[in-house]
Short mmCIF file of C-alpha atoms and ligand atoms in Angstrom, two decimals:
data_model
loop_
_atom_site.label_atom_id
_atom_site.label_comp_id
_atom_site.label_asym_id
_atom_site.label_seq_id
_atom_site.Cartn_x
_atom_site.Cartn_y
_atom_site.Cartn_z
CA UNK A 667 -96.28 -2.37 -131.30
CA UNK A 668 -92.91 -1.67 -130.10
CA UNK A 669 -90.14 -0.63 -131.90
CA UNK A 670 -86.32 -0.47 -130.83
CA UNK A 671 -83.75 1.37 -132.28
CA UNK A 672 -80.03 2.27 -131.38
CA UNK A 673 -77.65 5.11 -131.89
CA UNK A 674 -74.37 6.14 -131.46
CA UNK A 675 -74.19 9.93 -132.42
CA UNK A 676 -76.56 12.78 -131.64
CA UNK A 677 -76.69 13.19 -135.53
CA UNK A 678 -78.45 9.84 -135.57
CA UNK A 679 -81.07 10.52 -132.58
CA UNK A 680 -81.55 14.01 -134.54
CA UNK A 681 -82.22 11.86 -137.83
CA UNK A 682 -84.52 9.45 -135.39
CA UNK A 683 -86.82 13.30 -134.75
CA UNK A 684 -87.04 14.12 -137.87
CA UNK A 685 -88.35 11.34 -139.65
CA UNK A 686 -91.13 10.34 -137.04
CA UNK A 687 -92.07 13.62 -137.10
CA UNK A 688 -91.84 14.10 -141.49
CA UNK A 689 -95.07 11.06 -140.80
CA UNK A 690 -96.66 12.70 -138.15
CA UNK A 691 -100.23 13.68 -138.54
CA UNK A 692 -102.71 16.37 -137.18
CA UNK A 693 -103.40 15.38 -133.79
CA UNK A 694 -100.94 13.07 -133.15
CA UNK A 695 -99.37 13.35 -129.31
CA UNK A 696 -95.39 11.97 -128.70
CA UNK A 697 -94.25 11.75 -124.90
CA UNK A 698 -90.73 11.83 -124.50
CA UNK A 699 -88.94 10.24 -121.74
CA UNK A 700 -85.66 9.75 -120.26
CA UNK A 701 -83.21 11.15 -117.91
CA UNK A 702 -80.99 14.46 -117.99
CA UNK A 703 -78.61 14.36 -120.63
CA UNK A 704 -80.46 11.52 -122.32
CA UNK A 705 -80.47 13.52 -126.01
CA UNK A 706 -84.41 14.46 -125.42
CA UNK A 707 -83.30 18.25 -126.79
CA UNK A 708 -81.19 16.44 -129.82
CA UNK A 709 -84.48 14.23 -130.29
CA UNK A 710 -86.92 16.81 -130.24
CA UNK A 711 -84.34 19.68 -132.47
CA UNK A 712 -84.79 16.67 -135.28
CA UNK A 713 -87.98 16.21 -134.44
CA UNK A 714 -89.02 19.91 -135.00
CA UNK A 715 -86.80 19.66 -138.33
CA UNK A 716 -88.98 16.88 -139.73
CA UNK A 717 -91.64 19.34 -139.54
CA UNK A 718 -89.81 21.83 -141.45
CA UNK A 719 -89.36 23.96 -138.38
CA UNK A 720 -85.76 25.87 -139.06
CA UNK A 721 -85.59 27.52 -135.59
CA UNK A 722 -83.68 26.52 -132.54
CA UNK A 723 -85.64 24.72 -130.30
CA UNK A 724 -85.40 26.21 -126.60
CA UNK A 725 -86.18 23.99 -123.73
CA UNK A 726 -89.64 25.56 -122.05
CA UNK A 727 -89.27 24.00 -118.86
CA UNK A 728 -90.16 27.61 -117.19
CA UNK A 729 -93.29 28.31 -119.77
CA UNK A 730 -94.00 24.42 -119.56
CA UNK A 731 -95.39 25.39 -123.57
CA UNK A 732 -93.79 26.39 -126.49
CA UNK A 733 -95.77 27.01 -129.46
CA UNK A 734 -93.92 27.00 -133.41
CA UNK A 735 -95.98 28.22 -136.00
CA UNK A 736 -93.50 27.99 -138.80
CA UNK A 737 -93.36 23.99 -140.02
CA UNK A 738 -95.79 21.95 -141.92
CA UNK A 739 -98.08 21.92 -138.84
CA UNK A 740 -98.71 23.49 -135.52
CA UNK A 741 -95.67 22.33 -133.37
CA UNK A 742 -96.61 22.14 -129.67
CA UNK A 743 -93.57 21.43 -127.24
CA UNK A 744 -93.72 20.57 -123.65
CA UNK A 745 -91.64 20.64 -120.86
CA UNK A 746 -93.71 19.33 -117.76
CA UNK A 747 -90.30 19.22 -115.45
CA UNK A 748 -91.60 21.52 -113.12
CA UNK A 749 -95.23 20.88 -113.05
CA UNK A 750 -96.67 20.75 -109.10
CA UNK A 751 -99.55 19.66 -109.94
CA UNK A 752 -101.50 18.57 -113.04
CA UNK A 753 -104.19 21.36 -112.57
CA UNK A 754 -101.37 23.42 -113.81
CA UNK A 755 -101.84 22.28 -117.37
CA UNK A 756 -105.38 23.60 -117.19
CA UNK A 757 -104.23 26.87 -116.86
CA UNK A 758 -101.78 26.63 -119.88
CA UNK A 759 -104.61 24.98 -122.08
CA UNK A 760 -103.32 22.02 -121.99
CA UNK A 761 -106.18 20.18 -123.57
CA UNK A 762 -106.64 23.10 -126.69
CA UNK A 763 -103.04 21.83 -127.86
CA UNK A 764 -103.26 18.10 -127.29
CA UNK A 765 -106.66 17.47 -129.00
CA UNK A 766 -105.80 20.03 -131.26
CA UNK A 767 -104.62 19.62 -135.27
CA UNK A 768 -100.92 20.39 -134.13
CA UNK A 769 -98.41 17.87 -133.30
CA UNK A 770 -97.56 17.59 -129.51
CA UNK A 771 -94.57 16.81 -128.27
CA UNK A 772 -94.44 16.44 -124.22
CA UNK A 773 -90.61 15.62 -122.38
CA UNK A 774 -91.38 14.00 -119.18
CA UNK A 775 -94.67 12.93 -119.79
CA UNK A 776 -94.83 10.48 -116.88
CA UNK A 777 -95.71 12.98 -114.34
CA UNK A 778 -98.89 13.69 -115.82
CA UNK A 779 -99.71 10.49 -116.92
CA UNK A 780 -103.46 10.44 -115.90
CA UNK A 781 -104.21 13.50 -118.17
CA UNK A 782 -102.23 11.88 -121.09
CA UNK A 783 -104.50 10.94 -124.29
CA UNK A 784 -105.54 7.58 -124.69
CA UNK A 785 -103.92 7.37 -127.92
CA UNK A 786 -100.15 8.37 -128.06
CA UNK A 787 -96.52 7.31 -129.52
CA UNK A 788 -94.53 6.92 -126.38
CA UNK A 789 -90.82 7.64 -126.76
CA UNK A 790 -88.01 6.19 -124.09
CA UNK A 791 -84.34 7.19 -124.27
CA UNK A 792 -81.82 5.25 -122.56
CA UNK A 793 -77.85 5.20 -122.21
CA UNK A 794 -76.40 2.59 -121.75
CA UNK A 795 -72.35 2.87 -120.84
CA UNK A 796 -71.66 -0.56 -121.15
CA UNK A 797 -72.32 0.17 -124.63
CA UNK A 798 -70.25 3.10 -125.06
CA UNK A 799 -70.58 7.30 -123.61
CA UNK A 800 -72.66 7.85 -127.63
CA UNK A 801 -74.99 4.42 -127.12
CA UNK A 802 -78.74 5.64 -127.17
CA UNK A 803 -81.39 2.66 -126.90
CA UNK A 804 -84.51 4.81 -128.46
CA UNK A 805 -88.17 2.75 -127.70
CA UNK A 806 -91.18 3.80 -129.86
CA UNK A 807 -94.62 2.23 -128.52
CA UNK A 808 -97.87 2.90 -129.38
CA UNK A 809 -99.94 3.40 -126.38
P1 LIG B 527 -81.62 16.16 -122.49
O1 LIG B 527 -82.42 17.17 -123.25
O2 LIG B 527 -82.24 14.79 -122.44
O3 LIG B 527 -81.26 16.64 -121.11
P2 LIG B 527 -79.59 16.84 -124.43
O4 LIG B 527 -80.24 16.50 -125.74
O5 LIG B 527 -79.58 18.29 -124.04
O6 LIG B 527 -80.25 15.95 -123.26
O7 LIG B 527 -78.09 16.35 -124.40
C1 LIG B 527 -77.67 15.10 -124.88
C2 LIG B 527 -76.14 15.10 -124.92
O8 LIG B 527 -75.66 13.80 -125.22
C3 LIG B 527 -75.61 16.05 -125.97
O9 LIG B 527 -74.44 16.68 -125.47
C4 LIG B 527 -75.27 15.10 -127.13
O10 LIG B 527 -74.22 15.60 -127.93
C5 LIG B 527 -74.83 13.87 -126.37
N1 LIG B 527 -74.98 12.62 -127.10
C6 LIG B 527 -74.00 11.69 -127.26
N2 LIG B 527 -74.43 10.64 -127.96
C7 LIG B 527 -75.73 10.86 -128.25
C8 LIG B 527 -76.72 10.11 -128.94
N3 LIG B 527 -76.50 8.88 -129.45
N4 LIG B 527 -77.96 10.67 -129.04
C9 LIG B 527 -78.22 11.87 -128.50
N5 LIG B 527 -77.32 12.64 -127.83
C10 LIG B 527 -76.09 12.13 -127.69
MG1 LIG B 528 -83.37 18.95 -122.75
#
């Protein structure tokens, strides 16, 4: 199943976040793709929202983790930018969080795409200038 939608404001690629993650469910893994600048930190800040998570969001691209407590469930964000190697996510324990009850949310998923669940929501963001600087094409598959 794949689902398309557009935006045109980072208020609407927030409101995209929050409610996919207001249905999420214990377990459930997201990968979030697209390049710099995309809106993957507006997606995700609506995204921890939905699960009733008030605090700023903070990119963990040096921590590769970041762990929020405070929402409806167990918020697990990823940031696998700088992985060398995907023994790395061992070390971080990697697999505790993603067959876990949280919700796991992991930004450049594609480089460790042969340790990815076989079950995920796989989210693409895309600009598009022909469309306008604010166009967002947002893609929501079910792997
Ligand atoms: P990334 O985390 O992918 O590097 P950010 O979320 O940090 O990107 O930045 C996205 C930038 O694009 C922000 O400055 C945001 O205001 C802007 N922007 C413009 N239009 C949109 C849109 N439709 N959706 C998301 N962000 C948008
Ligand atoms: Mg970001």
């Amino acid at each position: 199943m794949i689902e398309i939608i557009e935006t045109n404001s980072p208020e609407e690629t927030d409101a995209i976040g929050r409610k996919l993650a207001s249905q999420a469910e214990p377990g459930q893994v997201f990968t979030l793709i697209g390049d710099l600048g995309v809106g993957k930190t507006v997606f995700t800040q609506g995204f921890a929202s939905g699960l009733n998570i008030d605090e700023p969001i903070c990119s963990p691209t040096f921590t590769i983790v970041q762990v929020y407590d405070s929402g409806r469930l167990p918020f697990y964000h990823f940031d696998v930018y700088r992985i060398g190697d995907v023994e790395e996510m061992d070390e971080i324990g990697y697999e505790d969080y993603v067959y876990g009850d949280g919700v796991s949310l992991i930004e450049w998923a594609n480089l460790i795409e042969e340790i990815l669940p076989d079950h995920y929501t796989r989210i693409t963001i895309e600009k598009d200038l022909e469309k306008g600087f604010d166009y967002r094409k947002i893609t929501i598959e079910q792997i």
